[in-house]
Each structure stands twice: as C-alpha cells, then as structure tokens.
Coordinates of C-alpha atoms in Angstrom, one line a residue:
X4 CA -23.3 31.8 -1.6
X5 CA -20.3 31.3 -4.0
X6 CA -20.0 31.0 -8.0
X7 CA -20.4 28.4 -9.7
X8 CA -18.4 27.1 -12.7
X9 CA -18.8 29.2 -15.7
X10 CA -21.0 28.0 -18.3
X11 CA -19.5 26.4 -21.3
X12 CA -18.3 28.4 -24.3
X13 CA -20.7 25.5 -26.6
X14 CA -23.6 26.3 -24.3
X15 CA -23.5 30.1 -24.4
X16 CA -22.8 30.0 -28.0
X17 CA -26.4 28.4 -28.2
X18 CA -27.7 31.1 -25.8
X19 CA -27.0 33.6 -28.3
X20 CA -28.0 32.1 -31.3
X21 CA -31.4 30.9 -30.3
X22 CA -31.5 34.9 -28.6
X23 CA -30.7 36.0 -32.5
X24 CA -33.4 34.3 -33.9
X25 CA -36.2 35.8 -31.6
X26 CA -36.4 32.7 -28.7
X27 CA -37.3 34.7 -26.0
X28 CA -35.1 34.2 -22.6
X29 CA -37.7 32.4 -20.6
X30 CA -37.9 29.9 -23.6
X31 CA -34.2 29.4 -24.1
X32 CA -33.6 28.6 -20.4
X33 CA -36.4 26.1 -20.0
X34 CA -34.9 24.5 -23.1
X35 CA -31.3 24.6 -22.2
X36 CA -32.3 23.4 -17.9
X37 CA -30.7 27.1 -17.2
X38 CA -31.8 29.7 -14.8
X39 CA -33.6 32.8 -15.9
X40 CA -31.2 35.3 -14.7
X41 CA -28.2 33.1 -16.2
X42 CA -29.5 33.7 -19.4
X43 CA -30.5 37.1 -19.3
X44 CA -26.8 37.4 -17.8
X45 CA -25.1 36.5 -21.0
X46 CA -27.7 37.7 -23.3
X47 CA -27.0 41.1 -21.8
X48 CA -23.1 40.9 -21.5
X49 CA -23.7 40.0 -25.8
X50 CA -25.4 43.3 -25.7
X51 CA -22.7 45.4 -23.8
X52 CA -19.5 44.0 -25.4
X53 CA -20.8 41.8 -28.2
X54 CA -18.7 38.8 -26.8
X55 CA -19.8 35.7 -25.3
X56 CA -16.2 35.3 -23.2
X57 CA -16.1 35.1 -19.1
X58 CA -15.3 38.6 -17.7
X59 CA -11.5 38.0 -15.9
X60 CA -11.2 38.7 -12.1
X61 CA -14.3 36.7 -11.3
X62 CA -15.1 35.3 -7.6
X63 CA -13.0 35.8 -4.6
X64 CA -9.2 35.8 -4.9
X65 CA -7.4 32.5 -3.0
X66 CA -5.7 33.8 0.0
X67 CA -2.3 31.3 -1.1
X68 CA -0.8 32.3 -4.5
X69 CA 1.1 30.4 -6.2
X70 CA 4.2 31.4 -4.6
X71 CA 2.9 30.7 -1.6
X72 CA 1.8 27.0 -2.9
X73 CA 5.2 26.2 -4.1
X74 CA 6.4 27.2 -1.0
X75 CA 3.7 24.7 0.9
X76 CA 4.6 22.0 -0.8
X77 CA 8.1 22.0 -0.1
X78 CA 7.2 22.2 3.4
X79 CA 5.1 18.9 2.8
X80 CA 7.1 16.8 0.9
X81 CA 10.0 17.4 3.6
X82 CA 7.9 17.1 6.7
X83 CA 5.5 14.1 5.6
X84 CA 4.6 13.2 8.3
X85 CA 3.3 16.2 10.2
X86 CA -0.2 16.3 11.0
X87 CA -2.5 19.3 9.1
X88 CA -2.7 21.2 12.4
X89 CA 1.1 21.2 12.6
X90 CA 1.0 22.7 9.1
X91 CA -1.4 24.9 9.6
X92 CA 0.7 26.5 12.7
X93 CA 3.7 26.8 10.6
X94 CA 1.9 28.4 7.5
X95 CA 0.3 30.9 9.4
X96 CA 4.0 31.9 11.3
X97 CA 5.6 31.5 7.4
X98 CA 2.9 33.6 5.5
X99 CA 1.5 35.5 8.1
X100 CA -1.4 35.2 7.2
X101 CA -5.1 34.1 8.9
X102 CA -5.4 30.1 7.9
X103 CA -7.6 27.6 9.2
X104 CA -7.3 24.1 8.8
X105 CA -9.7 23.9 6.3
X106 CA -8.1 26.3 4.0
X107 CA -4.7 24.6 4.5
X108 CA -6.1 21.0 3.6
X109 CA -7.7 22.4 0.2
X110 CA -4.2 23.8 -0.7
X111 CA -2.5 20.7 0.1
X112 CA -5.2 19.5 -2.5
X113 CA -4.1 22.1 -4.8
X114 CA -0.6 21.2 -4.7
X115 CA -1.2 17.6 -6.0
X116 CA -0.9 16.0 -2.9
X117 CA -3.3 13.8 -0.2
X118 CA -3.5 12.3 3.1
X119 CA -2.6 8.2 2.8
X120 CA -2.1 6.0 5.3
X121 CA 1.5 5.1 5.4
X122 CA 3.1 1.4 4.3
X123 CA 4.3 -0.3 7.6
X124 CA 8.1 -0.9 7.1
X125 CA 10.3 -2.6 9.8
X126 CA 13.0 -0.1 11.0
X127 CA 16.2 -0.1 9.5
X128 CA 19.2 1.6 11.3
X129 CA 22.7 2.7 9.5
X130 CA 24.1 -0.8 9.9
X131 CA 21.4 -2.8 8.9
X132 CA 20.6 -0.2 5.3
X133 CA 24.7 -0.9 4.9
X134 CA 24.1 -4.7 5.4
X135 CA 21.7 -5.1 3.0
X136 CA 23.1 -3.0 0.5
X137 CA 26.2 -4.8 0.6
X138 CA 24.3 -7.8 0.0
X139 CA 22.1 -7.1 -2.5
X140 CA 25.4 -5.7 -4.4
X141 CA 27.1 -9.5 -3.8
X142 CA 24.1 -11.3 -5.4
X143 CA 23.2 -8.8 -8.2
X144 CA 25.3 -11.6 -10.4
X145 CA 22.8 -14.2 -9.8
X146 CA 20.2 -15.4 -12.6
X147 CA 17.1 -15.8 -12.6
X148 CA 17.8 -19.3 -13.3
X149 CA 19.8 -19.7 -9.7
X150 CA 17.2 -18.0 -8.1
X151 CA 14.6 -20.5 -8.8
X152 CA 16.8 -23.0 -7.5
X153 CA 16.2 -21.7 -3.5
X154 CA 13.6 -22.8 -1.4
X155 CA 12.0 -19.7 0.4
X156 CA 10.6 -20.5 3.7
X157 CA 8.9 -18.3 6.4
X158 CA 5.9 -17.9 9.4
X159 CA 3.2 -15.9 9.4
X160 CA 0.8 -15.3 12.2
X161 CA -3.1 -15.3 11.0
X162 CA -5.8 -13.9 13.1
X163 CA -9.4 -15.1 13.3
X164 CA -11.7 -11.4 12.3
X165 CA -14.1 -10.2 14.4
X166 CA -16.6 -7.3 13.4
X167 CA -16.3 -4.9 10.6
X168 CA -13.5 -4.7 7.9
X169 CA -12.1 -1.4 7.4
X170 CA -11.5 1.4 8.8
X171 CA -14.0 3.5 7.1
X172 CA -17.8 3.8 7.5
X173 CA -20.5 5.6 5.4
X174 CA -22.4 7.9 7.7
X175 CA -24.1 11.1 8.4
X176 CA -22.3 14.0 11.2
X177 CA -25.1 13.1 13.4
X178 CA -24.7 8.6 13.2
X179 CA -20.8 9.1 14.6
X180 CA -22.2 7.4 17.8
X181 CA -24.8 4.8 16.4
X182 CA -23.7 1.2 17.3
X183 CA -23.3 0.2 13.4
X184 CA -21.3 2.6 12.6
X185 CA -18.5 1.9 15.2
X186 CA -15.5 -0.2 13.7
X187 CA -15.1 -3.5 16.9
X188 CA -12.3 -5.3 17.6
X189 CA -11.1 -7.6 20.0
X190 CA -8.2 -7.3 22.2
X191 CA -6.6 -10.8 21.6
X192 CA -8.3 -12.4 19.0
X193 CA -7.2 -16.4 18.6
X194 CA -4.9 -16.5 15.7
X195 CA -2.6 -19.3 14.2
X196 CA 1.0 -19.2 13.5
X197 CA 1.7 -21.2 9.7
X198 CA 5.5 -21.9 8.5
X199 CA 5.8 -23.0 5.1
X200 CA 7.8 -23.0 2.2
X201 CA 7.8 -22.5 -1.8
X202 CA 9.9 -22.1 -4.6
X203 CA 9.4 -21.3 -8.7
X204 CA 8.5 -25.3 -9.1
X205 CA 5.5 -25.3 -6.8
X206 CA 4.2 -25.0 -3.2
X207 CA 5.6 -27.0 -0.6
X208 CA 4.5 -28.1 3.1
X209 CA 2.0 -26.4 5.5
X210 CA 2.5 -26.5 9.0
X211 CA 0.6 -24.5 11.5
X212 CA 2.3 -24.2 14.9
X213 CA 1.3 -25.2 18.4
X214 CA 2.0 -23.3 21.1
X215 CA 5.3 -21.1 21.5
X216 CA 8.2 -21.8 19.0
X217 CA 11.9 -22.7 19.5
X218 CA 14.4 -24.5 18.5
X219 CA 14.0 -27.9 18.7
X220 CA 10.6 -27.3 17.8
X221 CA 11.8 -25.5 14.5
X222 CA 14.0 -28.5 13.7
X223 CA 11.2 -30.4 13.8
X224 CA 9.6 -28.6 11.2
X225 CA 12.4 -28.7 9.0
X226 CA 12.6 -32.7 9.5
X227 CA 8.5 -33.2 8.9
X228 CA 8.4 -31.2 6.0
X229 CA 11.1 -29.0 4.8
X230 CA 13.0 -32.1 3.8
X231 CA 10.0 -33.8 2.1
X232 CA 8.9 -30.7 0.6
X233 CA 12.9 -30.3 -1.0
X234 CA 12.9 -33.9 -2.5
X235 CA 9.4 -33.3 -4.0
X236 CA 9.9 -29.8 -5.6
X237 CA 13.5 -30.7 -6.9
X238 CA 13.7 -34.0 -7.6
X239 CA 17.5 -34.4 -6.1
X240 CA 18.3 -31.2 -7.8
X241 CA 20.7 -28.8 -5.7
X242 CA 19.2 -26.4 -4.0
X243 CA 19.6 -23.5 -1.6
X244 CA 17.6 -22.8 1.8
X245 CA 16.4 -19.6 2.4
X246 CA 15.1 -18.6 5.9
X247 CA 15.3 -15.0 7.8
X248 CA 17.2 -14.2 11.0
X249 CA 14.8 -15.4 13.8
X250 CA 16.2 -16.7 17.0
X251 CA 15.3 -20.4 16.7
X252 CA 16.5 -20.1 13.0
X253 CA 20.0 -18.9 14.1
X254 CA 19.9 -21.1 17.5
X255 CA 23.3 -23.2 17.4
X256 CA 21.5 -26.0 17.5
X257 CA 19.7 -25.5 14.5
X258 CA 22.9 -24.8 12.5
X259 CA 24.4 -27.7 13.9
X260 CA 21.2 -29.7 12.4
X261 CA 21.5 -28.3 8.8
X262 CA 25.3 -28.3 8.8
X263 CA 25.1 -32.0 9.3
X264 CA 21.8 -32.6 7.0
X265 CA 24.6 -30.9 4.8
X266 CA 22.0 -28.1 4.0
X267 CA 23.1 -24.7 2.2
X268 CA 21.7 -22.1 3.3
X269 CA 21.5 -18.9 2.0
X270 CA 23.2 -15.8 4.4
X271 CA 20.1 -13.5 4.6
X272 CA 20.6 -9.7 5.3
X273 CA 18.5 -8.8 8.9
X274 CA 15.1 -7.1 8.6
X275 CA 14.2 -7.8 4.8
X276 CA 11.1 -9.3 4.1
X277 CA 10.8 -7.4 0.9
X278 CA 13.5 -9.7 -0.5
X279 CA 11.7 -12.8 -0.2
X280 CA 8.8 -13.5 -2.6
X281 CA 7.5 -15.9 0.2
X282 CA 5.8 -12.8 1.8
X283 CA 4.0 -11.6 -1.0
X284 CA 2.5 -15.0 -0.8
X285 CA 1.2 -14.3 2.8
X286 CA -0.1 -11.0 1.7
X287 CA -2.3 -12.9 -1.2
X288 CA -3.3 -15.2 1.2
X289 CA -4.1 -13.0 4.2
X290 CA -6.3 -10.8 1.7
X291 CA -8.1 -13.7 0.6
X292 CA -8.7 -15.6 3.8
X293 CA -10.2 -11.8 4.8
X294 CA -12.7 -12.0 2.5
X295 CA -13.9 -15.8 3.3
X296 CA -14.4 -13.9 7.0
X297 CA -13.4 -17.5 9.3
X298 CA -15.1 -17.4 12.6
X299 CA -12.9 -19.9 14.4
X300 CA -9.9 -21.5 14.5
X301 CA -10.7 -24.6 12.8
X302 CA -12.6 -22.7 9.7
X303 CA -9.3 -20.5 9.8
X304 CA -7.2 -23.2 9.3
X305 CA -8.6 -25.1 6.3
X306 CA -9.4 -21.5 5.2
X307 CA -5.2 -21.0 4.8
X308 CA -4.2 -24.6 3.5
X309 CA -7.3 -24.1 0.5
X310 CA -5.7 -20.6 -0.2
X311 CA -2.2 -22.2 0.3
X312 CA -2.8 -24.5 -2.4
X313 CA -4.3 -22.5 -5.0
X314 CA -1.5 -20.2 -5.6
X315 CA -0.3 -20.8 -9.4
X316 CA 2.7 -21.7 -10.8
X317 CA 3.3 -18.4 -13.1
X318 CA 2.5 -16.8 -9.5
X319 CA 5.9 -18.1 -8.2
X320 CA 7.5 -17.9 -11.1
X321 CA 6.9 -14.4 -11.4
X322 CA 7.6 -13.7 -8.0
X323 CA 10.9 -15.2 -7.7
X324 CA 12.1 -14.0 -11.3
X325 CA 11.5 -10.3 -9.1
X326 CA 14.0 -11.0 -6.8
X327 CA 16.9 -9.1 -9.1
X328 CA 14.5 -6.2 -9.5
X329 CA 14.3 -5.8 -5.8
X330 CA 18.1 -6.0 -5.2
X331 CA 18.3 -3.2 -7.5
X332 CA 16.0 -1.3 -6.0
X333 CA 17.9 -1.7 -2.5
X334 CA 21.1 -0.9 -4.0
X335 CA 19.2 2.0 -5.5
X336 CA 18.0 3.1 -2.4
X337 CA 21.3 2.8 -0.5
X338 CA 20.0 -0.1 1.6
X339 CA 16.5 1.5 2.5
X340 CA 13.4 -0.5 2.5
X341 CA 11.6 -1.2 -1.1
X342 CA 8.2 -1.3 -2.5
X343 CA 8.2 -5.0 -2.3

C-alpha cells in the first residue's frame, strides 16, 4: 500500500511539543486522531536528527520526469484529438519505456490538461475561412448603433426528450448493465422546426413549420410575419434583413420577392452561425425547454413560444452589441470558427 501525504509541519510541531512535556505517544495520537506508529515515527526522527522536516527521496519515483512531461504535452496539445490508447502507443515507442494507459492518463493530468467533449463547429474549408474573413474585415466599420438596426432571423429544429438527460450516470463497476443506469433514446423522436426573428428592440414573430420547407413556403413566412414583425419593432425606421445561406433563402424566387418588397438584405458569409446573436437565442431556449422535459408536440410547442417571449431586452441588446467582438475574433482567427 502507498504513502500517504505527509503530515503538516503545524501538526508535527504539536507532536513534539506535547512529546516535550511528558504526553506519552498513545495519548498524543488519540488526541491529535493520528495513528500510533505515525507518532512514534516523528517522535523518533526528533530523536535521531532533532528536526521535525520530511526526509527527501520519499515514496516511489514517477516513471515520466519532467522532461518527459514537457515532451507529452507537446505531443497533446498538437495531436488533440487522439484517443489515450493512441498516446499511450506513441509514448511507449518515444520513451521507451513500459506505460499503461492508466499511467499515461495521470500524466496528461499532471501536465494541466483533461479529457472534454469537443464544441461541435460546422466545417469550414480554405474558401469559406477566406470568405468570412473578408467579411468580417468589410463590416468591422459598423457601430453598434447600425447593428441594432438589422433584423436577425433564423430556424431551428426542436426535438421532443425522451428518457434520461445526459450522458453520465452515477454507478457502481458492477450496475454498468442495470436498466436505470442505461442512457435511452429514440431513433426519430417528433420534433418541430420554429423560424423566427429578433432584433435589439425586442422579439418578433414565431412560426413553427409544417411539413418540409421551400420556397414559396418561406415567402410565406416572410409575408405572415417578418413584415409585421419589421413595422412593429421599428416603427418605419430603416432597417436591414439578415438571414443565412439556406436554399429556399437564396431560391430566385425569394430574391425576386424581397427585391420587389424593396427589402435590404444583409450579404451573409456561408457557414457562420457564430455571427448571428439569433443563435444564442436558440441555445437559451433549447436549454430551457430541456429542463421543462415536454412530452409531446403540443406541450413542446407552447413550451418554445413561453420561452420565446421571456427573453429580455438587455438580453438582445447585449447580444447584438457582440456582434463587433465576434468579427474581431474571426479576423483574429484568420476566418476560423469563434467561441460564439
């Protein structure tokens, strides 16, 4: 069996002074909640060498040194996402040396580093990191004042949750196979596709889709409640429309539609939902409607339009005053997806 942690320099200072005045050891341990032979340990190192300090050298040397750490972690931090048992492989080739998983996942611990599950990201090639980096650089000029002049809009799909949340469950080794420890889910769960649109003067219109989307049908939408939900939030006010690159948003018929509504719409750089402050609403409200646990459709739905409509002002205020911070951080990152 292994050391321990030493005991504290306070605590065997106490050992020895309640030793000097005649406390026997037996007495001092029950006193202190030590063992016996811990006490008569440093009782009889005082008595050797006078000092109370831990001898050097103690316990079993770590078969990486520091060298060897540094020399891990580089391997890490370049090859992120290699498994443990890939790791392990190379180590033992690199150092030759006998490792075992286990003693390569305690000295990815030592070297300040852990397992995380990775943020999903959509995949941006040369062109597209160029793109957006080029446009991020064109509206770096814009206020925060012009910004809150365009009306995000976007869809997001909602399912309805079945079973357990997370993937994680607290268990003995021997429950891996009880039933209430397994994590369910269902193959296609019935889920709801919502468009909708906001700005930094308020939430605008809801609309949850039915059946498969196109065109026309997108037009629609814009018609039903984009429009209404422009006149409401800004009064008459100019303003700019903001939607992504989906087909029946660049359909020709639907640019024919908003060129002659006389709509401006803002160009939008392809794959960049962490430009748009309008998913970072979807993300509050998906978390939310998680926790409220809707167990059909219909619950689901009023479940998203309660949420929908709670979201504060100094929410979208602060969300859209973000939007220079995050063309920084693209032109920072040479086009490559943000933190957003």
């Amino acid at each position: 069996m292994g050391r321990g942690p030493p005991i504290p320099t306070m605590l065997r200072r106490k050992i020895v002074e309640q030793y000097q005045k005649g406390v026997t050891q037996r007495k001092i341990a029950k006193t202190l909640h030590l063992s016996s032979s811990t006490v008569h340990n440093i009782i009889r190192r005082f008595r050797e060498s006078g000092t109370i300090s831990v001898r050097k050298g103690q316990g079993r040397k770590t078969i990486l040194d520091a060298r060897d750490l540094r020399a891990l972690k580089r391997h890490c931090t370049t090859n992120r996402n290699a498994t443990v048992k890939e790791i392990t492989e190379w180590a033992q080739e690199y150092f030759q040396k006998p490792l075992s998983v286990n003693t390569i996942h305690r000295a990815i611990r030592r070297c300040q580093l852990k397992l995380y599950s990775a943020k999903k990201k959509p995949f941006l090639s040369k062109i597209h990191k160029l793109r957006r980096c080029h446009w991020a650089r064109d509206h770096l000029k814009w206020s925060v004042a012009k910004w809150k002049t365009v009306l995000w809009s976007d869809e997001s799909r909602f399912e309805v949750l079945f079973g357990n949340l997370g993937r994680h469950v607290i268990r003995t080794k021997e429950d891996k196979d009880n039933p209430s420890c397994y994590q369910r889910s269902v193959q296609k769960p019935a889920s709801l596709m919502v468009w909708g649109c906001m700005s930094a003067c308020g939430m605008g219109s809801l609309h949850v889709w039915k059946g498969t989307i196109n065109a026309e049908k997108y037009i629609q939408v814009l018609e039903q409640h984009m429009l209404p939900s422009r006149r409401h939030l800004f009064q008459g006010r100019p303003c700019i429309f903001q939607q992504d690159n989906a087909r029946p948003h660049s359909a020709s018929i639907t640019t024919s539609w908003l060129r002659r509504r006389r709509i401006r719409v803002l160009k939008w750089p392809v794959c960049s939902p962490d430009l748009s402050p309008i998913e970072n609403i979807w993300r509050i409200i998906k978390r939310k409607v998680r926790q409220r646990r809707p167990k059909t459709i219909e619950q689901l739905e009023a479940c998203i339009r309660q949420e929908w409509e709670s979201i504060p002002i100094s929410k979208l205020e602060k969300l859209v005053s973000s939007v220079p911070r995050r063309l920084l951080s693209v032109v920072r990152r040479r086009g490559d997806a943000t933190q957003w």
